[in-house]
Amino acid sequence: MITRPTLVINEDICRANIRGMAKKANFSRVIFRPHFKTHQSLQIADWFRDQGVDRITVSSAEMAIKFAKAGWNDITIAFPANIRETDTYNKLAEKLELNLLTDSIEATEALVSNLNTDTGIFIEIDTGYGRSGVHYANEEMIRKIVHIIDHAPKLSFKGFLTHSGNTYYATNTGQIEDIYNKTIAELRSLKDKYINTHPAIIISVGDTPSCSLIDDLSGANEIRPGNFVYYDLMQYYLGSCKLSDISVSVACPVTGIYPDRNEIVIYGGAVHLSKEFLEQDGRFFGLVVNYTDDGRSSPLPDTRLISISQEHGIIRTSPEFLKTVKHGDLLGILPVHSCLTANLLKDQMIIV
């Protein structure tokens, strides 16, 4: 019995999302190294194994340890290397194939000084997102980093890696395609400069919008999408998925009904859903569904999660729907950003 906000995962939809991306990677002849930060679930990880996945991406050393204990032995930590965790990196690299990221001379030199176990190194490239990474045009910096890696006995240069997070700010699918094409062109230009001396290097890309919308991903050598396993409203409004592809919802108990303002209060707030919102005909923090015997309904018309505080959520709805709701009912919320929601509820989830 669900008594508090709970992440509800639809296994059929989730598995279909995994199959679809694995099929696209196979068609494109690229390495499929999915990011596990979205689901962080050992059970869902096994669903990837069912599709032949044998290498993964994570966002922290802690996450790498978790999946290493479950038998995953080829892991990229897709976050700038944290020099304070080099002891942990060494222990991981003793047991598995480990890849780390660097984007500066200082960080690379620190890795050389502190890593005593064979470790792969990707140079993270900024192709327009502006978060982390060496700017793709900073050829001198890139050359120096490659030189340092080449002269380090325990490090091996794996190639160039990027996350085109700027696709999340696109306003149409054409912009996402343009960002992908620009990213691939810039990374291929870099790879061409080093391929003769480093024939095994690869290009690794990773955002869900691009990987969902581009039919042929063969311009890259490796893809690392993560959000696609669940999808969410952000991806839906970007055009990356259909509403029926969203495999998660948050079941929230009804704790208050207010006919005078056509609103419902649910037990489900920022500590469960995050404070991510969308602006589509007004601001909202999620769409509302009913649970049915065979899954869930489509989003209810004229019904949105319009406000959240720490534990409270306020749903505004129609007078007609309000009359059907009772205290203690469960309403489902389709999340704006499933990565954050799943992390908040990773210890409170069910699979149906």
CSV table of C-alpha atoms in Angstrom, one decimal:
chain,number,residue,atom,x,y,z
A,1,MET,CA,0.0,0.0,0.0
A,2,ILE,CA,1.4,3.4,-1.0
A,3,THR,CA,1.3,5.8,1.9
A,4,ARG,CA,3.7,8.5,0.8
A,5,PRO,CA,5.1,10.0,-2.4
A,6,THR,CA,6.4,7.0,-4.4
A,7,LEU,CA,8.1,6.7,-7.7
A,8,VAL,CA,6.1,4.4,-9.9
A,9,ILE,CA,8.1,2.8,-12.8
A,10,ASN,CA,6.2,1.1,-15.6
A,11,GLU,CA,8.4,-1.8,-16.6
A,12,ASP,CA,7.0,-2.4,-20.1
A,13,ILE,CA,7.5,1.3,-21.1
A,14,CYS,CA,11.0,1.4,-19.5
A,15,ARG,CA,12.1,-1.8,-21.2
A,16,ALA,CA,10.8,-0.5,-24.5
A,17,ASN,CA,12.8,2.7,-24.1
A,18,ILE,CA,15.9,0.7,-23.5
A,19,ARG,CA,15.3,-1.6,-26.4
A,20,GLY,CA,14.7,1.3,-28.7
A,21,MET,CA,17.9,3.1,-27.8
A,22,ALA,CA,19.9,-0.1,-28.0
A,23,LYS,CA,18.5,-0.8,-31.4
A,24,LYS,CA,19.4,2.7,-32.6
A,25,ALA,CA,23.0,2.3,-31.3
A,26,ASN,CA,23.3,-1.0,-33.1
A,27,PHE,CA,21.9,0.4,-36.3
A,28,SER,CA,24.3,3.3,-36.1
A,29,ARG,CA,27.2,1.0,-35.2
A,30,VAL,CA,28.2,3.0,-32.2
A,31,ILE,CA,29.1,1.9,-28.7
A,32,PHE,CA,26.2,2.1,-26.3
A,33,ARG,CA,27.4,3.2,-22.9
A,34,PRO,CA,24.2,4.4,-21.2
A,35,HIS,CA,24.3,6.8,-18.3
A,36,PHE,CA,22.9,5.2,-15.1
A,37,LYS,CA,22.5,8.4,-13.1
A,38,THR,CA,18.9,8.7,-14.0
A,39,HIS,CA,17.7,5.4,-12.7
A,40,GLN,CA,20.5,4.4,-10.3
A,41,SER,CA,18.7,1.0,-10.0
A,42,LEU,CA,20.4,-2.4,-9.9
A,43,GLN,CA,17.2,-4.0,-11.2
A,44,ILE,CA,16.9,-1.6,-14.1
A,45,ALA,CA,20.6,-2.0,-14.8
A,46,ASP,CA,19.8,-5.7,-15.5
A,47,TRP,CA,17.3,-4.7,-18.1
A,48,PHE,CA,20.2,-3.0,-20.0
A,49,ARG,CA,22.2,-6.2,-19.7
A,50,ASP,CA,19.3,-8.0,-21.3
A,51,GLN,CA,19.9,-5.8,-24.4
A,52,GLY,CA,23.6,-6.6,-24.5
A,53,VAL,CA,24.9,-3.6,-22.7
A,54,ASP,CA,28.3,-4.3,-21.0
A,55,ARG,CA,29.7,-0.8,-20.3
A,56,ILE,CA,28.1,2.1,-18.5
A,57,THR,CA,28.4,5.8,-17.5
A,58,VAL,CA,28.0,7.2,-14.0
A,59,SER,CA,28.3,10.6,-12.5
A,60,SER,CA,30.3,9.9,-9.3
A,61,ALA,CA,32.8,7.5,-7.8
A,62,GLU,CA,30.1,6.5,-5.3
A,63,MET,CA,27.8,5.4,-8.1
A,64,ALA,CA,30.7,3.6,-9.8
A,65,ILE,CA,31.3,1.6,-6.6
A,66,LYS,CA,27.6,0.7,-6.4
A,67,PHE,CA,27.5,-0.7,-9.9
A,68,ALA,CA,30.9,-2.3,-9.7
A,69,LYS,CA,29.7,-4.4,-6.8
A,70,ALA,CA,26.9,-5.6,-9.1
A,71,GLY,CA,29.4,-6.8,-11.6
A,72,TRP,CA,29.7,-3.9,-14.0
A,73,ASN,CA,33.4,-3.8,-15.0
A,74,ASP,CA,33.7,-1.1,-17.6
A,75,ILE,CA,32.7,2.3,-16.3
A,76,THR,CA,33.2,5.9,-17.3
A,77,ILE,CA,32.7,8.6,-14.6
A,78,ALA,CA,31.3,11.4,-16.7
A,79,PHE,CA,32.2,14.2,-14.4
A,80,PRO,CA,35.4,16.2,-14.1
A,81,ALA,CA,37.9,14.2,-12.1
A,82,ASN,CA,37.8,15.1,-8.4
A,83,ILE,CA,41.4,15.1,-7.2
A,84,ARG,CA,40.3,14.4,-3.6
A,85,GLU,CA,39.0,11.0,-4.7
A,86,THR,CA,42.1,9.6,-6.4
A,87,ASP,CA,42.4,6.9,-3.8
A,88,THR,CA,38.9,5.7,-4.7
A,89,TYR,CA,39.8,5.9,-8.4
A,90,ASN,CA,42.8,3.7,-7.8
A,91,LYS,CA,40.8,1.1,-6.0
A,92,LEU,CA,38.2,1.1,-8.7
A,93,ALA,CA,40.8,0.8,-11.5
A,94,GLU,CA,42.3,-2.2,-9.8
A,95,LYS,CA,39.0,-4.1,-10.3
A,96,LEU,CA,37.6,-2.7,-13.6
A,97,GLU,CA,38.2,-0.7,-16.7
A,98,LEU,CA,37.8,2.9,-15.5
A,99,ASN,CA,37.7,6.1,-17.5
A,100,LEU,CA,37.9,9.5,-16.1
A,101,LEU,CA,37.5,13.1,-17.5
A,102,THR,CA,39.9,16.0,-17.4
A,103,ASP,CA,39.6,19.5,-18.9
A,104,SER,CA,42.7,21.3,-17.6
A,105,ILE,CA,46.5,21.0,-17.3
A,106,GLU,CA,46.4,21.3,-13.6
A,107,ALA,CA,43.8,18.5,-13.1
A,108,THR,CA,45.7,16.2,-15.6
A,109,GLU,CA,49.0,16.7,-13.8
A,110,ALA,CA,47.3,15.9,-10.5
A,111,LEU,CA,46.0,12.7,-12.0
A,112,VAL,CA,49.5,11.8,-13.2
A,113,SER,CA,50.9,12.3,-9.7
A,114,ASN,CA,48.1,10.4,-7.9
A,115,LEU,CA,46.9,7.6,-10.0
A,116,ASN,CA,49.0,4.4,-9.7
A,117,THR,CA,46.6,2.0,-11.6
A,118,ASP,CA,46.0,1.9,-15.4
A,119,THR,CA,43.2,4.4,-16.1
A,120,GLY,CA,41.6,5.7,-19.3
A,121,ILE,CA,41.3,9.5,-19.7
A,122,PHE,CA,38.9,11.4,-21.9
A,123,ILE,CA,39.4,15.0,-22.5
A,124,GLU,CA,36.0,16.7,-21.9
A,125,ILE,CA,35.2,19.2,-24.7
A,126,ASP,CA,32.9,22.2,-24.4
A,127,THR,CA,31.0,22.4,-27.7
A,128,GLY,CA,28.6,25.1,-26.6
A,129,TYR,CA,27.0,24.1,-23.4
A,130,GLY,CA,29.4,26.3,-21.3
A,131,ARG,CA,29.4,24.0,-18.2
A,132,SER,CA,32.7,22.1,-18.1
A,133,GLY,CA,35.3,21.0,-20.6
A,134,VAL,CA,38.0,22.6,-22.7
A,135,HIS,CA,36.6,24.8,-25.5
A,136,TYR,CA,36.8,22.9,-28.7
A,137,ALA,CA,38.8,25.7,-30.3
A,138,ASN,CA,41.4,25.8,-27.6
A,139,GLU,CA,43.8,23.6,-29.6
A,140,GLU,CA,46.9,24.6,-27.6
A,141,MET,CA,45.3,23.5,-24.3
A,142,ILE,CA,44.1,20.3,-25.8
A,143,ARG,CA,47.6,19.6,-27.3
A,144,LYS,CA,49.2,20.1,-23.9
A,145,ILE,CA,46.8,17.8,-22.1
A,146,VAL,CA,47.3,15.1,-24.7
A,147,HIS,CA,51.1,15.4,-24.2
A,148,ILE,CA,50.8,15.0,-20.5
A,149,ILE,CA,48.6,11.9,-20.8
A,150,ASP,CA,51.0,10.4,-23.4
A,151,HIS,CA,53.9,10.7,-21.0
A,152,ALA,CA,52.1,9.3,-18.0
A,153,PRO,CA,52.8,5.6,-17.5
A,154,LYS,CA,49.4,4.8,-15.9
A,155,LEU,CA,47.2,6.9,-18.1
A,156,SER,CA,45.8,6.2,-21.6
A,157,PHE,CA,44.2,8.8,-23.9
A,158,LYS,CA,40.7,7.5,-24.8
A,159,GLY,CA,39.5,10.4,-26.9
A,160,PHE,CA,37.1,13.4,-26.7
A,161,LEU,CA,33.9,13.4,-24.8
A,162,THR,CA,31.1,16.0,-24.5
A,163,HIS,CA,27.6,16.5,-23.2
A,164,SER,CA,25.5,18.8,-25.3
A,165,GLY,CA,23.3,20.1,-22.5
A,166,ASN,CA,22.5,23.1,-24.6
A,167,THR,CA,20.0,20.9,-26.5
A,168,TYR,CA,17.8,21.2,-23.4
A,169,TYR,CA,17.4,24.9,-24.2
A,170,ALA,CA,16.3,24.3,-27.8
A,171,THR,CA,12.8,25.6,-28.8
A,172,ASN,CA,12.3,23.1,-31.6
A,173,THR,CA,13.7,19.8,-32.9
A,174,GLY,CA,15.5,21.6,-35.7
A,175,GLN,CA,17.7,23.4,-33.2
A,176,ILE,CA,18.5,20.1,-31.5
A,177,GLU,CA,19.6,18.6,-34.9
A,178,ASP,CA,21.7,21.7,-35.6
A,179,ILE,CA,23.4,21.4,-32.2
A,180,TYR,CA,24.1,17.7,-32.8
A,181,ASN,CA,25.6,18.3,-36.2
A,182,LYS,CA,27.8,21.2,-35.0
A,183,THR,CA,29.0,19.1,-32.1
A,184,ILE,CA,29.9,16.2,-34.3
A,185,ALA,CA,31.7,18.4,-36.8
A,186,GLU,CA,33.8,20.0,-34.0
A,187,LEU,CA,34.7,16.7,-32.4
A,188,ARG,CA,35.5,15.0,-35.6
A,189,SER,CA,37.8,17.9,-36.5
A,190,LEU,CA,39.6,17.3,-33.2
A,191,LYS,CA,39.8,13.6,-33.7
A,192,ASP,CA,41.2,14.0,-37.2
A,193,LYS,CA,44.2,15.9,-35.7
A,194,TYR,CA,45.2,13.0,-33.4
A,195,ILE,CA,44.0,9.9,-35.1
A,196,ASN,CA,47.3,9.1,-36.8
A,197,THR,CA,49.2,9.1,-33.5
A,198,HIS,CA,46.3,7.8,-31.5
A,199,PRO,CA,44.4,5.4,-33.7
A,200,ALA,CA,42.1,4.0,-30.9
A,201,ILE,CA,40.6,7.3,-29.8
A,202,ILE,CA,36.9,7.8,-30.0
A,203,ILE,CA,34.2,10.5,-29.9
A,204,SER,CA,31.7,10.1,-27.1
A,205,VAL,CA,28.5,12.1,-27.0
A,206,GLY,CA,25.6,11.8,-24.6
A,207,ASP,CA,22.5,14.0,-24.4
A,208,THR,CA,19.0,12.3,-24.6
A,209,PRO,CA,17.4,14.9,-27.0
A,210,SER,CA,20.0,14.3,-29.7
A,211,CYS,CA,20.2,10.6,-29.2
A,212,SER,CA,16.4,10.4,-29.4
A,213,LEU,CA,15.8,12.6,-32.4
A,214,ILE,CA,18.8,11.8,-34.6
A,215,ASP,CA,18.1,8.7,-36.7
A,216,ASP,CA,21.7,7.9,-37.6
A,217,LEU,CA,24.3,8.5,-34.8
A,218,SER,CA,27.2,7.1,-36.7
A,219,GLY,CA,29.0,10.5,-36.6
A,220,ALA,CA,30.0,9.6,-33.1
A,221,ASN,CA,31.7,6.4,-31.9
A,222,GLU,CA,29.9,6.2,-28.5
A,223,ILE,CA,26.6,7.5,-27.1
A,224,ARG,CA,25.9,8.0,-23.4
A,225,PRO,CA,22.2,9.0,-23.0
A,226,GLY,CA,20.6,8.5,-19.7
A,227,ASN,CA,17.2,10.3,-19.3
A,228,PHE,CA,15.6,8.3,-22.1
A,229,VAL,CA,15.1,5.3,-19.8
A,230,TYR,CA,12.3,7.3,-18.0
A,231,TYR,CA,11.9,10.4,-20.2
A,232,ASP,CA,9.8,13.2,-18.7
A,233,LEU,CA,7.8,16.3,-19.5
A,234,MET,CA,10.9,18.3,-20.4
A,235,GLN,CA,11.8,15.7,-23.1
A,236,TYR,CA,8.2,15.6,-24.3
A,237,TYR,CA,8.0,19.4,-24.8
A,238,LEU,CA,11.4,19.3,-26.6
A,239,GLY,CA,10.0,16.7,-28.9
A,240,SER,CA,12.3,13.9,-27.8
A,241,CYS,CA,9.4,11.5,-26.8
A,242,LYS,CA,5.7,11.0,-26.7
A,243,LEU,CA,3.7,11.2,-23.5
A,244,SER,CA,3.3,7.4,-23.7
A,245,ASP,CA,7.1,7.0,-23.6
A,246,ILE,CA,7.3,8.5,-20.1
A,247,SER,CA,7.8,5.4,-17.9
A,248,VAL,CA,7.7,7.1,-14.5
A,249,SER,CA,5.2,9.0,-12.4
A,250,VAL,CA,5.0,9.9,-8.7
A,251,ALA,CA,2.0,8.6,-6.8
A,252,CYS,CA,0.9,11.3,-4.3
A,253,PRO,CA,-1.8,11.0,-1.6
A,254,VAL,CA,-4.6,13.6,-1.7
A,255,THR,CA,-4.6,15.5,1.6
A,256,GLY,CA,-6.8,18.4,0.9
A,257,ILE,CA,-9.7,19.4,-1.4
A,258,TYR,CA,-10.7,23.1,-1.9
A,259,PRO,CA,-13.8,23.5,-4.1
A,260,ASP,CA,-13.8,27.3,-3.6
A,261,ARG,CA,-10.6,27.6,-5.6
A,262,ASN,CA,-10.7,24.3,-7.7
A,263,GLU,CA,-7.5,23.1,-6.0
A,264,ILE,CA,-6.2,19.9,-4.5
A,265,VAL,CA,-3.4,19.6,-2.1
A,266,ILE,CA,-1.2,16.5,-2.3
A,267,TYR,CA,1.5,15.0,-0.2
A,268,GLY,CA,4.2,15.6,-2.8
A,269,GLY,CA,6.5,18.6,-2.9
A,270,ALA,CA,10.0,19.9,-3.7
A,271,VAL,CA,11.7,17.2,-1.7
A,272,HIS,CA,10.0,14.5,-3.8
A,273,LEU,CA,9.7,16.2,-7.3
A,274,SER,CA,12.4,18.9,-7.2
A,275,LYS,CA,11.5,22.5,-8.2
A,276,GLU,CA,12.0,22.1,-11.9
A,277,PHE,CA,9.2,23.7,-13.8
A,278,LEU,CA,8.0,24.4,-17.4
A,279,GLU,CA,6.5,27.5,-18.9
A,280,GLN,CA,3.8,26.3,-21.3
A,281,ASP,CA,0.7,28.5,-21.0
A,282,GLY,CA,1.8,29.4,-17.5
A,283,ARG,CA,4.2,27.8,-15.0
A,284,PHE,CA,3.7,24.3,-13.8
A,285,PHE,CA,5.6,21.6,-12.0
A,286,GLY,CA,4.0,18.4,-13.4
A,287,LEU,CA,0.9,17.0,-15.2
A,288,VAL,CA,-1.6,14.9,-13.4
A,289,VAL,CA,-2.8,11.4,-14.2
A,290,ASN,CA,-5.1,8.8,-12.7
A,291,TYR,CA,-4.0,5.3,-12.0
A,292,THR,CA,-6.0,2.6,-13.8
A,293,ASP,CA,-6.1,-1.2,-13.7
A,294,ASP,CA,-3.8,-1.3,-16.8
A,295,GLY,CA,-1.5,1.5,-15.9
A,296,ARG,CA,-2.3,5.2,-16.0
A,297,SER,CA,-4.5,7.6,-17.8
A,298,SER,CA,-3.5,10.3,-20.2
A,299,PRO,CA,-2.8,13.7,-18.5
A,300,LEU,CA,-6.1,15.0,-17.1
A,301,PRO,CA,-7.5,18.0,-19.0
A,302,ASP,CA,-7.3,21.4,-17.3
A,303,THR,CA,-5.3,19.9,-14.5
A,304,ARG,CA,-1.7,20.8,-13.5
A,305,LEU,CA,0.6,20.9,-10.5
A,306,ILE,CA,0.8,24.7,-10.2
A,307,SER,CA,2.8,25.2,-6.9
A,308,ILE,CA,5.1,23.2,-4.7
A,309,SER,CA,6.7,23.9,-1.3
A,310,GLN,CA,8.8,21.4,0.7
A,311,GLU,CA,6.2,18.7,1.2
A,312,HIS,CA,3.0,20.3,-0.3
A,313,GLY,CA,1.9,20.3,-3.9
A,314,ILE,CA,-1.1,22.3,-5.2
A,315,ILE,CA,-3.0,21.0,-8.1
A,316,ARG,CA,-5.4,23.3,-10.0
A,317,THR,CA,-8.2,21.4,-11.8
A,318,SER,CA,-11.7,21.6,-13.2
A,319,PRO,CA,-14.8,21.6,-11.0
A,320,GLU,CA,-15.9,18.4,-12.8
A,321,PHE,CA,-12.7,16.5,-11.9
A,322,LEU,CA,-12.6,17.9,-8.4
A,323,LYS,CA,-16.0,16.3,-7.6
A,324,THR,CA,-14.5,12.9,-8.3
A,325,VAL,CA,-11.6,13.2,-5.9
A,326,LYS,CA,-11.6,12.0,-2.3
A,327,HIS,CA,-9.2,12.4,0.6
A,328,GLY,CA,-6.7,9.5,0.5
A,329,ASP,CA,-6.9,9.1,-3.3
A,330,LEU,CA,-3.6,8.6,-5.2
A,331,LEU,CA,-2.9,11.0,-8.0
A,332,GLY,CA,0.0,10.5,-10.3
A,333,ILE,CA,2.4,13.3,-11.3
A,334,LEU,CA,4.4,13.1,-14.5
A,335,PRO,CA,7.6,14.8,-13.5
A,336,VAL,CA,9.2,17.7,-15.3
A,337,HIS,CA,12.7,16.3,-14.9
A,338,SER,CA,12.8,12.6,-14.1
A,339,CYS,CA,16.6,12.5,-13.2
A,340,LEU,CA,16.1,14.7,-10.2
A,341,THR,CA,12.8,13.1,-9.2
A,342,ALA,CA,14.2,9.6,-9.4
A,343,ASN,CA,17.2,10.6,-7.3
A,344,LEU,CA,15.0,12.1,-4.6
A,345,LEU,CA,12.8,9.0,-4.5
A,346,LYS,CA,15.4,6.3,-5.2
A,347,ASP,CA,14.6,4.7,-1.8
A,348,GLN,CA,10.9,5.0,-2.3
A,349,MET,CA,10.0,3.3,-5.6
A,350,ILE,CA,7.9,0.5,-7.0
A,351,ILE,CA,8.0,-1.3,-10.4
A,352,VAL,CA,4.6,-2.2,-12.0
